[in-house]
PDB file of C-alpha atoms and ligand atoms in Angstrom:
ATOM      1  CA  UNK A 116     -18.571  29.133  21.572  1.00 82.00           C
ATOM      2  CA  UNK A 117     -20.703  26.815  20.133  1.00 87.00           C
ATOM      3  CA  UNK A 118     -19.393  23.176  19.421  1.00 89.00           C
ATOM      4  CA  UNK A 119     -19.254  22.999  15.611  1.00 86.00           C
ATOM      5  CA  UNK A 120     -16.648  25.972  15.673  1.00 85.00           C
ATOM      6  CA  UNK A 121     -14.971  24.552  18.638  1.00 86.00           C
ATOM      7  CA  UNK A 122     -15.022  21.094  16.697  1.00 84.00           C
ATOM      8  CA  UNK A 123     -13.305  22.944  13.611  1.00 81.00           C
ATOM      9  CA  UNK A 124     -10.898  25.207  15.425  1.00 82.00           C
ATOM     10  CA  UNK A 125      -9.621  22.168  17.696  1.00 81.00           C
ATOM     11  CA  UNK A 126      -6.808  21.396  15.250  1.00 76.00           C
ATOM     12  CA  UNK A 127      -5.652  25.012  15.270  1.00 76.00           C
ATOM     13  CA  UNK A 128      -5.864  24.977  18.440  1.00 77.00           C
ATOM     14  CA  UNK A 129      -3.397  21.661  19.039  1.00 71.00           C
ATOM     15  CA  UNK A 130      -0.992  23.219  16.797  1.00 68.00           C
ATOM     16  CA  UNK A 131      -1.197  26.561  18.732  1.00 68.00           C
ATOM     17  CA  UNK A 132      -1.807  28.692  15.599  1.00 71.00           C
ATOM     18  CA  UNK A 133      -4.629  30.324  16.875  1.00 77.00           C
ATOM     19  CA  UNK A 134      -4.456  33.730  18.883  1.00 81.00           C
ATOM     20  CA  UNK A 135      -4.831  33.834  22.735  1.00 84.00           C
ATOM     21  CA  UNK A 136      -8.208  34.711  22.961  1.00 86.00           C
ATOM     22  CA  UNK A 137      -9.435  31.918  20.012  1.00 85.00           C
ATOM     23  CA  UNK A 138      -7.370  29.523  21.780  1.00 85.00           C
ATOM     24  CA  UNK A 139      -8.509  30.226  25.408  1.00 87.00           C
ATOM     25  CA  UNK A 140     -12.168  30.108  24.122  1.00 88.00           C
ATOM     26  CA  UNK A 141     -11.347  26.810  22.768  1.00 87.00           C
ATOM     27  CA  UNK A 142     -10.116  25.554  25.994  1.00 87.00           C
ATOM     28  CA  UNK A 143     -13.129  26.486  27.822  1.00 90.00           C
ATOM     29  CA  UNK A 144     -15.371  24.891  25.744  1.00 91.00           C
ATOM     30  CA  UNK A 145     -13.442  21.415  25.886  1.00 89.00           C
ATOM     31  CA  UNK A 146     -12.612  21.888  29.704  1.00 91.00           C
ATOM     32  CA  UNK A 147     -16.888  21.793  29.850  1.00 93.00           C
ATOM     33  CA  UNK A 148     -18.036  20.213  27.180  1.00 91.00           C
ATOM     34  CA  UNK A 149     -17.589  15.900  27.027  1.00 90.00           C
ATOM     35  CA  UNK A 150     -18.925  15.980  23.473  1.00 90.00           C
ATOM     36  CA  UNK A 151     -16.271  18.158  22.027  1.00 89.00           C
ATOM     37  CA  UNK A 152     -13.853  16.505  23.869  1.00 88.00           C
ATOM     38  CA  UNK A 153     -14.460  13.119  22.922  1.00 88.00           C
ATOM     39  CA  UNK A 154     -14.699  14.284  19.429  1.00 86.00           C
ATOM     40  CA  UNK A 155     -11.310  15.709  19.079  1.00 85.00           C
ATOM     41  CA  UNK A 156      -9.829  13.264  21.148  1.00 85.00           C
ATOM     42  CA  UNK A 157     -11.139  10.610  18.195  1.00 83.00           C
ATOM     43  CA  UNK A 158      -9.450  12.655  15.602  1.00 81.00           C
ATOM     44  CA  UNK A 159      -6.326  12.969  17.398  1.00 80.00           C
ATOM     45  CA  UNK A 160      -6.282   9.044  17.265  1.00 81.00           C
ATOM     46  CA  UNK A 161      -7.332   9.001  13.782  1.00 78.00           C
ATOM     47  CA  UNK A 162      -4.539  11.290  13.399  1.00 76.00           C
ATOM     48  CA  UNK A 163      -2.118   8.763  15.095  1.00 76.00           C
ATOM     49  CA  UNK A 164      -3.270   5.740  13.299  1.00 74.00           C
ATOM     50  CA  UNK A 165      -2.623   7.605   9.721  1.00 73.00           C
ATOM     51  CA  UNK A 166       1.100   8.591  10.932  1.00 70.00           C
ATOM     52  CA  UNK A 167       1.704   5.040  11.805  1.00 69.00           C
ATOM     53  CA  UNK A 168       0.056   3.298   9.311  1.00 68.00           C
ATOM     54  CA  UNK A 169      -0.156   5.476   6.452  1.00 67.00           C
ATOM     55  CA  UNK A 170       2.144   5.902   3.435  1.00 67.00           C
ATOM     56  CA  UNK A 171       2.738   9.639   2.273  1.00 67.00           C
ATOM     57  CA  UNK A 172       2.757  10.359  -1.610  1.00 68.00           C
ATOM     58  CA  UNK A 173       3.212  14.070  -2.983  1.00 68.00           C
ATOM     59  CA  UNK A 174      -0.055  15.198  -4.306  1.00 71.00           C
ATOM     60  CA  UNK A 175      -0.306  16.058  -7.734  1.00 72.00           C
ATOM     61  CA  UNK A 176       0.197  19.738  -8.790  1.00 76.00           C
ATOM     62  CA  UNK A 177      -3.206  19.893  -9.855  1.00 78.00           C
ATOM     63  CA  UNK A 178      -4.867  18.944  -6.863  1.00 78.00           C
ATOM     64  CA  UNK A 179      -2.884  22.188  -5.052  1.00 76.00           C
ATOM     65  CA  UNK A 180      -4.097  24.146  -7.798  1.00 79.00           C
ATOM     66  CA  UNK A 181      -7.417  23.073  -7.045  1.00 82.00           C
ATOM     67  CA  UNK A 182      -7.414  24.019  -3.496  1.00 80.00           C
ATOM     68  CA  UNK A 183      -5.519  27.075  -3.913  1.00 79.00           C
ATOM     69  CA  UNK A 184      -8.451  28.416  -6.212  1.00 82.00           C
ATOM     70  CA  UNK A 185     -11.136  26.752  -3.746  1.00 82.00           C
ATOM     71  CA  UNK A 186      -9.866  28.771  -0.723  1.00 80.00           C
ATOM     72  CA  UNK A 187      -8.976  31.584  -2.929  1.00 80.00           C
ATOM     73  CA  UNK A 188     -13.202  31.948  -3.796  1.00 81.00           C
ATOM     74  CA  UNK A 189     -14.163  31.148  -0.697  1.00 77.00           C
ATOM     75  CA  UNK A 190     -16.002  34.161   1.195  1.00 74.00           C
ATOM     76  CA  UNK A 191     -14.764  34.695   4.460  1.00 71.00           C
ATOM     77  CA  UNK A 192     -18.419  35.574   5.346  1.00 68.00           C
ATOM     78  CA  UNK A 193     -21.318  33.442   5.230  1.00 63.00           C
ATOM     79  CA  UNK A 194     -22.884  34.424   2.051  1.00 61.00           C
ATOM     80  CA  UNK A 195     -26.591  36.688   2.528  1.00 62.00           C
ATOM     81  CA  UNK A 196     -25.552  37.485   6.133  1.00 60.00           C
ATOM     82  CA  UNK A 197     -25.520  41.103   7.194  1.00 60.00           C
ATOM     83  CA  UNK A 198     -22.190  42.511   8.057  1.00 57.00           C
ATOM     84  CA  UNK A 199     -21.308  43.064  10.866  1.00 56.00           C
ATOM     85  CA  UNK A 200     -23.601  40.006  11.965  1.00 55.00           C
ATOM     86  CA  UNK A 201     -21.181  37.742  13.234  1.00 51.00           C
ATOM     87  CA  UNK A 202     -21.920  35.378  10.423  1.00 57.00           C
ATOM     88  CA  UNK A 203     -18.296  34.647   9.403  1.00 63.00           C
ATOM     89  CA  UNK A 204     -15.703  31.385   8.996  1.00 66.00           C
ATOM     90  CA  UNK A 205     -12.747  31.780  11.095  1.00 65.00           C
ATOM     91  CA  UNK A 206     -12.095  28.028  10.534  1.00 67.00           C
ATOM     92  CA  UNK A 207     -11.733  29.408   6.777  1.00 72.00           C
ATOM     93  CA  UNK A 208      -9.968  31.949   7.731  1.00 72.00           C
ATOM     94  CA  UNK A 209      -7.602  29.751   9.437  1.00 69.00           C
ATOM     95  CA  UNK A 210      -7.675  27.140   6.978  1.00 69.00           C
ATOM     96  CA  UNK A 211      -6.115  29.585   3.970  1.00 71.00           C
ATOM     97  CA  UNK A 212      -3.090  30.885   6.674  1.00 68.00           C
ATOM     98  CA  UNK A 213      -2.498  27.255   7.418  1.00 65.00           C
ATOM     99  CA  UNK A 214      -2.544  26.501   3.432  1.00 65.00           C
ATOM    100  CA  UNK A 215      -0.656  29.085   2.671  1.00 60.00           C
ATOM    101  CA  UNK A 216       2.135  28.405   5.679  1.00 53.00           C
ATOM    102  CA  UNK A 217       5.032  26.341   4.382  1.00 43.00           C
ATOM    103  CA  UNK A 218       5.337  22.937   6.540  1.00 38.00           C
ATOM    104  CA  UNK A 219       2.310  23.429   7.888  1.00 41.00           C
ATOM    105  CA  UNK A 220       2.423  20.717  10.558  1.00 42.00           C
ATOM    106  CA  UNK A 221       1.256  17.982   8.576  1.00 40.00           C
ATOM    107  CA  UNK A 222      -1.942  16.012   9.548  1.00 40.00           C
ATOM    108  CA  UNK A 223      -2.844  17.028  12.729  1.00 42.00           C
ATOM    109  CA  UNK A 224      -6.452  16.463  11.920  1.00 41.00           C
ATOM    110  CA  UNK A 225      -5.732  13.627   9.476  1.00 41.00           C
ATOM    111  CA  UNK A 226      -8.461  15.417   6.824  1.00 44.00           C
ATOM    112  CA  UNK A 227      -7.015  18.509   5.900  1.00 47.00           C
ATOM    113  CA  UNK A 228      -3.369  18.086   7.138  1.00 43.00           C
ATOM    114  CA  UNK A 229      -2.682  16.924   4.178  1.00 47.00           C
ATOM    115  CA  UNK A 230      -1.906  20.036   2.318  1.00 50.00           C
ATOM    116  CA  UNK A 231       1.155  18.418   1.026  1.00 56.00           C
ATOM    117  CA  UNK A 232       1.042  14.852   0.503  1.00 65.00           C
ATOM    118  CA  UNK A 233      -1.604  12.428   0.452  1.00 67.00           C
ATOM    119  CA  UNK A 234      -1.753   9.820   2.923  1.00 66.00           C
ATOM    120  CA  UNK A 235      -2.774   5.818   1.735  1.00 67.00           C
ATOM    121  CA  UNK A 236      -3.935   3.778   4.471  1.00 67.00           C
ATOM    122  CA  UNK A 237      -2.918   0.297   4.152  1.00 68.00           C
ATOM    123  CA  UNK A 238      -3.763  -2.577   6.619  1.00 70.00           C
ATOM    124  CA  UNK A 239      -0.306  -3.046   8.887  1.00 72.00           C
ATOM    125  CA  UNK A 240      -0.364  -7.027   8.269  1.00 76.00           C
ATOM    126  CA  UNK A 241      -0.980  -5.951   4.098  1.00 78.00           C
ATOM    127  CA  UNK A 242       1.802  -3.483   3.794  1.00 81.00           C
ATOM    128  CA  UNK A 243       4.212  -6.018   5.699  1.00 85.00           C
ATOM    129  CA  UNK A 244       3.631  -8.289   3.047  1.00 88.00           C
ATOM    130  CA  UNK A 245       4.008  -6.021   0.691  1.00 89.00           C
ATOM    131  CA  UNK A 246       7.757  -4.659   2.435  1.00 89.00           C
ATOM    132  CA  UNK A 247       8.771  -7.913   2.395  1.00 91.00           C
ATOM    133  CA  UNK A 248       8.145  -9.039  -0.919  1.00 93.00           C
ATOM    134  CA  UNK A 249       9.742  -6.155  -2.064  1.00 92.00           C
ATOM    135  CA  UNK A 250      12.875  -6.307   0.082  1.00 91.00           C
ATOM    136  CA  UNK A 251      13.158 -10.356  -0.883  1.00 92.00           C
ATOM    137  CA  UNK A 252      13.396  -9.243  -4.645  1.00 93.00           C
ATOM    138  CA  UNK A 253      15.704  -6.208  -4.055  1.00 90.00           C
ATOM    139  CA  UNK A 254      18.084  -8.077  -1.790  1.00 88.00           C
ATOM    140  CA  UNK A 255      18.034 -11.133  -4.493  1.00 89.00           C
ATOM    141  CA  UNK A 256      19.337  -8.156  -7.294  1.00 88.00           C
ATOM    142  CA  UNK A 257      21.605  -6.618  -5.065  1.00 84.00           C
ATOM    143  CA  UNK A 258      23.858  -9.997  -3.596  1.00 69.00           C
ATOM    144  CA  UNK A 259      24.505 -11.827  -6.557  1.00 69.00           C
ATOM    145  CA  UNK A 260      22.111 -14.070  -5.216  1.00 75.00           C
ATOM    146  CA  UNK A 261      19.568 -14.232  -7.744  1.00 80.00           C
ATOM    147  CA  UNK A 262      19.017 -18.242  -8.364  1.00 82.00           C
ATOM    148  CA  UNK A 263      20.020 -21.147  -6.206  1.00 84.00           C
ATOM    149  CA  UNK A 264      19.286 -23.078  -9.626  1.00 85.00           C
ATOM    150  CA  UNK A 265      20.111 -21.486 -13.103  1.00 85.00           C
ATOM    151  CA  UNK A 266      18.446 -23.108 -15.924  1.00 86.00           C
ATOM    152  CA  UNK A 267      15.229 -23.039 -17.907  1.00 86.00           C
ATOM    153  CA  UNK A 268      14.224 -26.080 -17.609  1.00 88.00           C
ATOM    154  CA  UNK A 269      11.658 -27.026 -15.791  1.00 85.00           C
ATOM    155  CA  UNK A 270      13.018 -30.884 -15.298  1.00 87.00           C
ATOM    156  CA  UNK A 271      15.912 -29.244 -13.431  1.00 88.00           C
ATOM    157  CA  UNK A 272      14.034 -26.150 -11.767  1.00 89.00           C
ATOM    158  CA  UNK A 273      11.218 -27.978 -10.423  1.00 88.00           C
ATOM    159  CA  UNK A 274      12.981 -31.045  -8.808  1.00 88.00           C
ATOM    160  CA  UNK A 275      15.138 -28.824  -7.115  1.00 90.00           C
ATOM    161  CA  UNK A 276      12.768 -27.589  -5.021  1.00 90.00           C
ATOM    162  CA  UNK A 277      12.418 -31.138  -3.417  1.00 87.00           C
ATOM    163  CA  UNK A 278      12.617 -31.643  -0.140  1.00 85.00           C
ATOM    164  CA  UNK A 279      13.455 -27.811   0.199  1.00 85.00           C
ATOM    165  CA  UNK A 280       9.585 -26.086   0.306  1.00 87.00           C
ATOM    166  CA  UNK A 281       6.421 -27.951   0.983  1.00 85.00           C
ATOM    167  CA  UNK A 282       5.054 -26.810  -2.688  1.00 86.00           C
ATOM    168  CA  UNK A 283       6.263 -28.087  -6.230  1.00 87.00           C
ATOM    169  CA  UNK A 284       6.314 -24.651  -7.982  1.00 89.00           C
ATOM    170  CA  UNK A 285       5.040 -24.982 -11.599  1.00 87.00           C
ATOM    171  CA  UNK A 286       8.469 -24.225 -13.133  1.00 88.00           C
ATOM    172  CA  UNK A 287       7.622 -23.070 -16.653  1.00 90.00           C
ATOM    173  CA  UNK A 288       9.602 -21.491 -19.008  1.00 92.00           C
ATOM    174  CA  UNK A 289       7.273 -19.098 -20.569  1.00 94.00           C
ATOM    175  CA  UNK A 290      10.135 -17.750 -23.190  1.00 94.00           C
ATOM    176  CA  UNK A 291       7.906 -17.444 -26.089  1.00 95.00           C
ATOM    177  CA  UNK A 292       5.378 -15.544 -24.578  1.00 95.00           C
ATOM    178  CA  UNK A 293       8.359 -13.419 -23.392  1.00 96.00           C
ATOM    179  CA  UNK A 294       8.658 -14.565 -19.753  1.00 96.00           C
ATOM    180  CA  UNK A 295      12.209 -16.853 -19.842  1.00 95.00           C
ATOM    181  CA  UNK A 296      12.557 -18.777 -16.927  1.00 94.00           C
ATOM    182  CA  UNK A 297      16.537 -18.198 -15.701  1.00 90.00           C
ATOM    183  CA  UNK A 298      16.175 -20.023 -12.385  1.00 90.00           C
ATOM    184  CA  UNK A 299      14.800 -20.957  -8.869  1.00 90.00           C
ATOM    185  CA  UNK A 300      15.932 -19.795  -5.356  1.00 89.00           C
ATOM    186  CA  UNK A 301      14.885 -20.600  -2.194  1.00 89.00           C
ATOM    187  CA  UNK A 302      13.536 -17.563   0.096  1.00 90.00           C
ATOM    188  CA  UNK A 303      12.155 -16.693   3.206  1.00 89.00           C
ATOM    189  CA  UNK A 304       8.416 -14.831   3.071  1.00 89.00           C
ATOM    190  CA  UNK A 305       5.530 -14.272   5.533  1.00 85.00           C
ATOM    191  CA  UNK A 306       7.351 -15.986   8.517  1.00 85.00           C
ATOM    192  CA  UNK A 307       8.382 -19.409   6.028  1.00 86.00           C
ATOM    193  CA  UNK A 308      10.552 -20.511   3.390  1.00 88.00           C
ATOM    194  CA  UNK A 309       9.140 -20.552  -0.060  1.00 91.00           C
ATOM    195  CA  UNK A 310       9.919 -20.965  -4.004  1.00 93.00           C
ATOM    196  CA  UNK A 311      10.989 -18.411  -5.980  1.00 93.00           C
ATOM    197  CA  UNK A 312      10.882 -18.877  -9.523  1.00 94.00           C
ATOM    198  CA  UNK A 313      12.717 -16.084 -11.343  1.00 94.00           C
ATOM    199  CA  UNK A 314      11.889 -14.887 -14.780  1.00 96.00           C
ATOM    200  CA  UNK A 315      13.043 -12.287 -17.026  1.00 95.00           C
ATOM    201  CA  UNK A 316      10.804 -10.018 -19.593  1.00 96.00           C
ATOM    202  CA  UNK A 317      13.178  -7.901 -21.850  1.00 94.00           C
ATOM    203  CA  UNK A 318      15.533  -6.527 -19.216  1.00 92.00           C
ATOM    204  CA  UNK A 319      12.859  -7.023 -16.218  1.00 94.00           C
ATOM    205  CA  UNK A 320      13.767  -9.278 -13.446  1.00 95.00           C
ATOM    206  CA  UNK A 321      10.661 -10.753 -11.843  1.00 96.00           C
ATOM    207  CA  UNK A 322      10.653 -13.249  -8.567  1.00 96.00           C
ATOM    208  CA  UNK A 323       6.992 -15.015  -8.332  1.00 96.00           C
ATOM    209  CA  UNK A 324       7.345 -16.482  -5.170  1.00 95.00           C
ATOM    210  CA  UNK A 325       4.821 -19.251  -4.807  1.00 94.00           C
ATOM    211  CA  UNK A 326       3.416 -20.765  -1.545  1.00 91.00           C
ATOM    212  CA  UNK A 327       1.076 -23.045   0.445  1.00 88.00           C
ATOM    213  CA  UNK A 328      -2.043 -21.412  -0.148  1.00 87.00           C
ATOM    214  CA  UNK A 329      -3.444 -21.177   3.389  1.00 82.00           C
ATOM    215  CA  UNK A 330      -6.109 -19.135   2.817  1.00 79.00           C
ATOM    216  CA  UNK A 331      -5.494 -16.595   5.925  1.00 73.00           C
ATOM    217  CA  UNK A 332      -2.680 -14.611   4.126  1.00 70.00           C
ATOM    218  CA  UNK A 333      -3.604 -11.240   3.545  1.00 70.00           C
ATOM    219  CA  UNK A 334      -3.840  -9.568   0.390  1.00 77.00           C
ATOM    220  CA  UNK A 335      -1.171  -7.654  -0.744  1.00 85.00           C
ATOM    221  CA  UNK A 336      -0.824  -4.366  -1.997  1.00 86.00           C
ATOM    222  CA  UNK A 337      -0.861  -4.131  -5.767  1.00 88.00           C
ATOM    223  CA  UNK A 338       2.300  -1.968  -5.846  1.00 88.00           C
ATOM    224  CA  UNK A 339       5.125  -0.898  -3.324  1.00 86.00           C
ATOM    225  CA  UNK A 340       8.041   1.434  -3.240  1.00 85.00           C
ATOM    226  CA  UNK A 341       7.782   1.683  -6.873  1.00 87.00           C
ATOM    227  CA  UNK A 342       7.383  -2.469  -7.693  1.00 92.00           C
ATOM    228  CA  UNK A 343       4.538  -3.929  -9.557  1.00 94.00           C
ATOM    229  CA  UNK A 344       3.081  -6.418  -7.432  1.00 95.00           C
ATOM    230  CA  UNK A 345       0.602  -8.973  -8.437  1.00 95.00           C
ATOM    231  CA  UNK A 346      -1.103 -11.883  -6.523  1.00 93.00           C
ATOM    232  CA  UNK A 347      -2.993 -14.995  -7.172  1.00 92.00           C
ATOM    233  CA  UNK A 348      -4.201 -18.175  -6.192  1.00 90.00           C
ATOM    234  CA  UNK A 349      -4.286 -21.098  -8.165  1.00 88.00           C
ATOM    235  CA  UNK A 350      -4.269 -24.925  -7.969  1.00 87.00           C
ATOM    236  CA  UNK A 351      -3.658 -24.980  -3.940  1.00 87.00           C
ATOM    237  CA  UNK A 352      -0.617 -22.476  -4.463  1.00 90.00           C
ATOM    238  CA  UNK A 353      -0.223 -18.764  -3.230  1.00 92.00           C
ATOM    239  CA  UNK A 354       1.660 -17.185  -5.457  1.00 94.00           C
ATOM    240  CA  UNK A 355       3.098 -13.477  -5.642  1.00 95.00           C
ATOM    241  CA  UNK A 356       5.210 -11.722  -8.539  1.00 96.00           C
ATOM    242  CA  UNK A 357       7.125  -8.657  -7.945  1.00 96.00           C
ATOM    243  CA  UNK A 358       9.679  -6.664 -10.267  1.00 96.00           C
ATOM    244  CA  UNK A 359       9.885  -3.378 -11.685  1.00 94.00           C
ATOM    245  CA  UNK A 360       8.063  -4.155 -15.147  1.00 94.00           C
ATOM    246  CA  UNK A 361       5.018  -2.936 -16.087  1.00 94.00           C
ATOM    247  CA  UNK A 362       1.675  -4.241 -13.914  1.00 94.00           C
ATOM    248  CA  UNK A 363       0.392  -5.447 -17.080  1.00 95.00           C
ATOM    249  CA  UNK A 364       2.976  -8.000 -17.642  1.00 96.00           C
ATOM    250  CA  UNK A 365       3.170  -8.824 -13.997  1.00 95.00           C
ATOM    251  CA  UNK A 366      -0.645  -9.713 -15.025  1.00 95.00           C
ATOM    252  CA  UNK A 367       0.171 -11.336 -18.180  1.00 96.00           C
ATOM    253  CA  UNK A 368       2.864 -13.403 -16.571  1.00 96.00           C
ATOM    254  CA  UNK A 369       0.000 -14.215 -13.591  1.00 94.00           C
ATOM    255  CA  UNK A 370      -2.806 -15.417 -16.279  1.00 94.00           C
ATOM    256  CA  UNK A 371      -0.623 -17.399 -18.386  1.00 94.00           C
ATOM    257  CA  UNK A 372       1.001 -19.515 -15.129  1.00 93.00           C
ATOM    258  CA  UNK A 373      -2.625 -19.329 -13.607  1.00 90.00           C
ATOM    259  CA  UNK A 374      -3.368 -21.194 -17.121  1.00 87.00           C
ATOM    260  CA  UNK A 375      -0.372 -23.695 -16.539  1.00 77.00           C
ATOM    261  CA  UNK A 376      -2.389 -27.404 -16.273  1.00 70.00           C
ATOM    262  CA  UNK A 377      -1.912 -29.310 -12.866  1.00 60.00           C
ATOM    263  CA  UNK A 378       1.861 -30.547 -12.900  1.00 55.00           C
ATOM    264  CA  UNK A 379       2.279 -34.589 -14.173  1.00 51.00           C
ATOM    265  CA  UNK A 380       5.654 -34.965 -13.129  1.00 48.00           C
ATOM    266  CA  UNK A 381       5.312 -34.211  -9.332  1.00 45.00           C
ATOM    267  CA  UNK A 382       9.072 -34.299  -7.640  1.00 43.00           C
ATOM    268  CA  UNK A 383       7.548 -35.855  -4.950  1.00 40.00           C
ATOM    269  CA  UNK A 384       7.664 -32.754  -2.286  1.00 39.00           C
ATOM    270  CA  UNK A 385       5.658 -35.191  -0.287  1.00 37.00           C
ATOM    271  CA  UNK A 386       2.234 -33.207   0.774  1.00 38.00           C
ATOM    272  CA  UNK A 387       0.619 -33.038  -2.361  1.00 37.00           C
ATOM    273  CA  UNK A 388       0.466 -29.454  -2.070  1.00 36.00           C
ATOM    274  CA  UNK A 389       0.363 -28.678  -5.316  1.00 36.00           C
ATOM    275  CA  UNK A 390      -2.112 -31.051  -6.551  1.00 36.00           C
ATOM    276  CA  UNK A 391      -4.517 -29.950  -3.488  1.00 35.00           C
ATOM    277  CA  UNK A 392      -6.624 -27.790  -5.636  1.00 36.00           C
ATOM    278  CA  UNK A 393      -6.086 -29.492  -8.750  1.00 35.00           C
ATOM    279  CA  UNK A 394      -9.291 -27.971 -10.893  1.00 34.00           C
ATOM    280  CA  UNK A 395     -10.252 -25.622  -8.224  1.00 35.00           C
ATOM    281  CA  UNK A 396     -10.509 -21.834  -9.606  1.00 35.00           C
ATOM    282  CA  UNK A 397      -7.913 -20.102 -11.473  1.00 39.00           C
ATOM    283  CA  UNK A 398      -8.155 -16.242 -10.364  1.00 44.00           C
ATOM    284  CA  UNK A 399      -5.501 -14.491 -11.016  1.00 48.00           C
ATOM    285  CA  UNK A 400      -5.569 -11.484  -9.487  1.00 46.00           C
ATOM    286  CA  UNK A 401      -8.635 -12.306  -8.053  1.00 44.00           C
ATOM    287  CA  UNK A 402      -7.607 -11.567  -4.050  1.00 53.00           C
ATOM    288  CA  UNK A 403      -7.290  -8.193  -5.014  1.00 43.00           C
ATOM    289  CA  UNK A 404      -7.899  -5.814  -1.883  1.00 39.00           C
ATOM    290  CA  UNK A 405     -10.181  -2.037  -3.088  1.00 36.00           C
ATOM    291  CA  UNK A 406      -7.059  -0.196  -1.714  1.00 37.00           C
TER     292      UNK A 406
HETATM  293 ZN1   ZN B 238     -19.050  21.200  22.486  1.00 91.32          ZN
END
């Protein structure tokens, strides 16, 4: 057996669909070859890291129909060879049963595995962000526990926070652009307690949740379990907006508080935070990750 078919058949192998013989020959090889071995053992990690790191999505109809017709025109045969010449693709072969096998044991390779779903990799300390954000504005929907301070004014928001976080969150009711202000809350994110300013767009509930920008945090996803997500940076402040609107308002929303002037009437949170990086850049969006 040479080590390319070896290489290809080592998945069937692993999931003992091939026959006796195939899978003996495969054994062999492996039991004598370091190469091989190595090899497959690095997809079988791969294959690990994707299952714990991974999230699954169904793939689109299309992209089975795709495939389906792919594997359909594929000659089993290499094409020009003489019959009988020993020219053929067994890994093909294999490849349409396995396609065509219901619950076909999902990513054992991590490449083609993924018959059924497709599998987004996402940085552990990214998606954690990302899990929490989204559980902090779920959990502030589902107890009644939406604002700590209910108003829309910023002179009452804003001083609230005193004392409470280490930032002075630019409180702005952004009602005629559409995003009213309804409140603050206090809440827990990324191992610390932050702001969250809570705004509503038509029947939308978003939480921005703004923090010490550190500069270490990792980016965040721009969407999880079905929330928009959007991130920015601005004026010494981390902030991150979640809710189930559209991404393009969680973008408007982000620009026009990104556009928000350096706060005059500081409650005194005592660091300076937010005046840190008065007239530094204004990005919104701009820590975007290339998921
Ligand atoms: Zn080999």
């Amino acid at each position: 057996m040479r080590c390319d078919d070896a290489r290809r058949q080592a998945d069937a192998a692993l999931d003992g669909a091939l026959k006796a013989d195939e899978q003996d020959a495969i054994e062999q090889h492996l039991a004598t070859c370091p190469a091989c071995r190595a090899a497959v053992a690095a997809d079988r990690r791969m294959g690990d890291a994707v299952r714990r790191f991974a999230r699954a999505y169904p793939a689109p109809r299309t992209l089975h129909a795709r495939i389906d017709a792919a594997l359909t025109a594929a000659p089993e045969t290499v094409p020009g060879a003489t019959p009988g010449s020993g020219a053929s693709r067994p890994w093909l072969r294999h490849l349409k049963e396995r396609w065509a096998r219901p619950m076909a044991s999902a990513l054992s390779g991590a490449v083609l595995a993924s018959a059924l779903t497709l599998w987004i990799a996402v940085p552990p300390d990214r998606q954690r962000l990302a899990d929490e954000v989204v559980s902090a504005h779920v959990r502030s929907l589902l107890a009644a526990h939406l604002t700590d301070v209910a108003s829309s004014d910023q002179h009452t928001v804003k001083p609230w926070f005193t004392g409470k976080v280490d930032v002075a969150p630019p409180a702005t009711d952004l009602a005629t652009s559409g995003f009213a202000l309804i409140g603050g809350r206090l809440d827990y994110l990324d191992g610390r307690p932050v702001a969250a300013l809570v705004y509503q767009h038509r029947r939308h509930v978003i939480n921005v949740f703004v923090m010490t920008d550190t500069g270490d945090g990792p980016p965040v996803p721009r969407s999880d379990q079905g929330f928009a997500i959007e991130s920015w940076r601005a004026r010494g402040l981390r902030f991150i907006a979640v809710s189930d609107a559209a991404p393009a308002d969680l973008r408007r929303l982000a620009a026009l508080l990104a556009a928000e002037p350096p706060s005059t009437d500081q409650p005194g949170a005592g660091d300076g935070a937010n005046s840190a990086g008065a007239g530094g850049g204004v990005n919104p969006g701009g820590e975007r990750p290339t998921n």
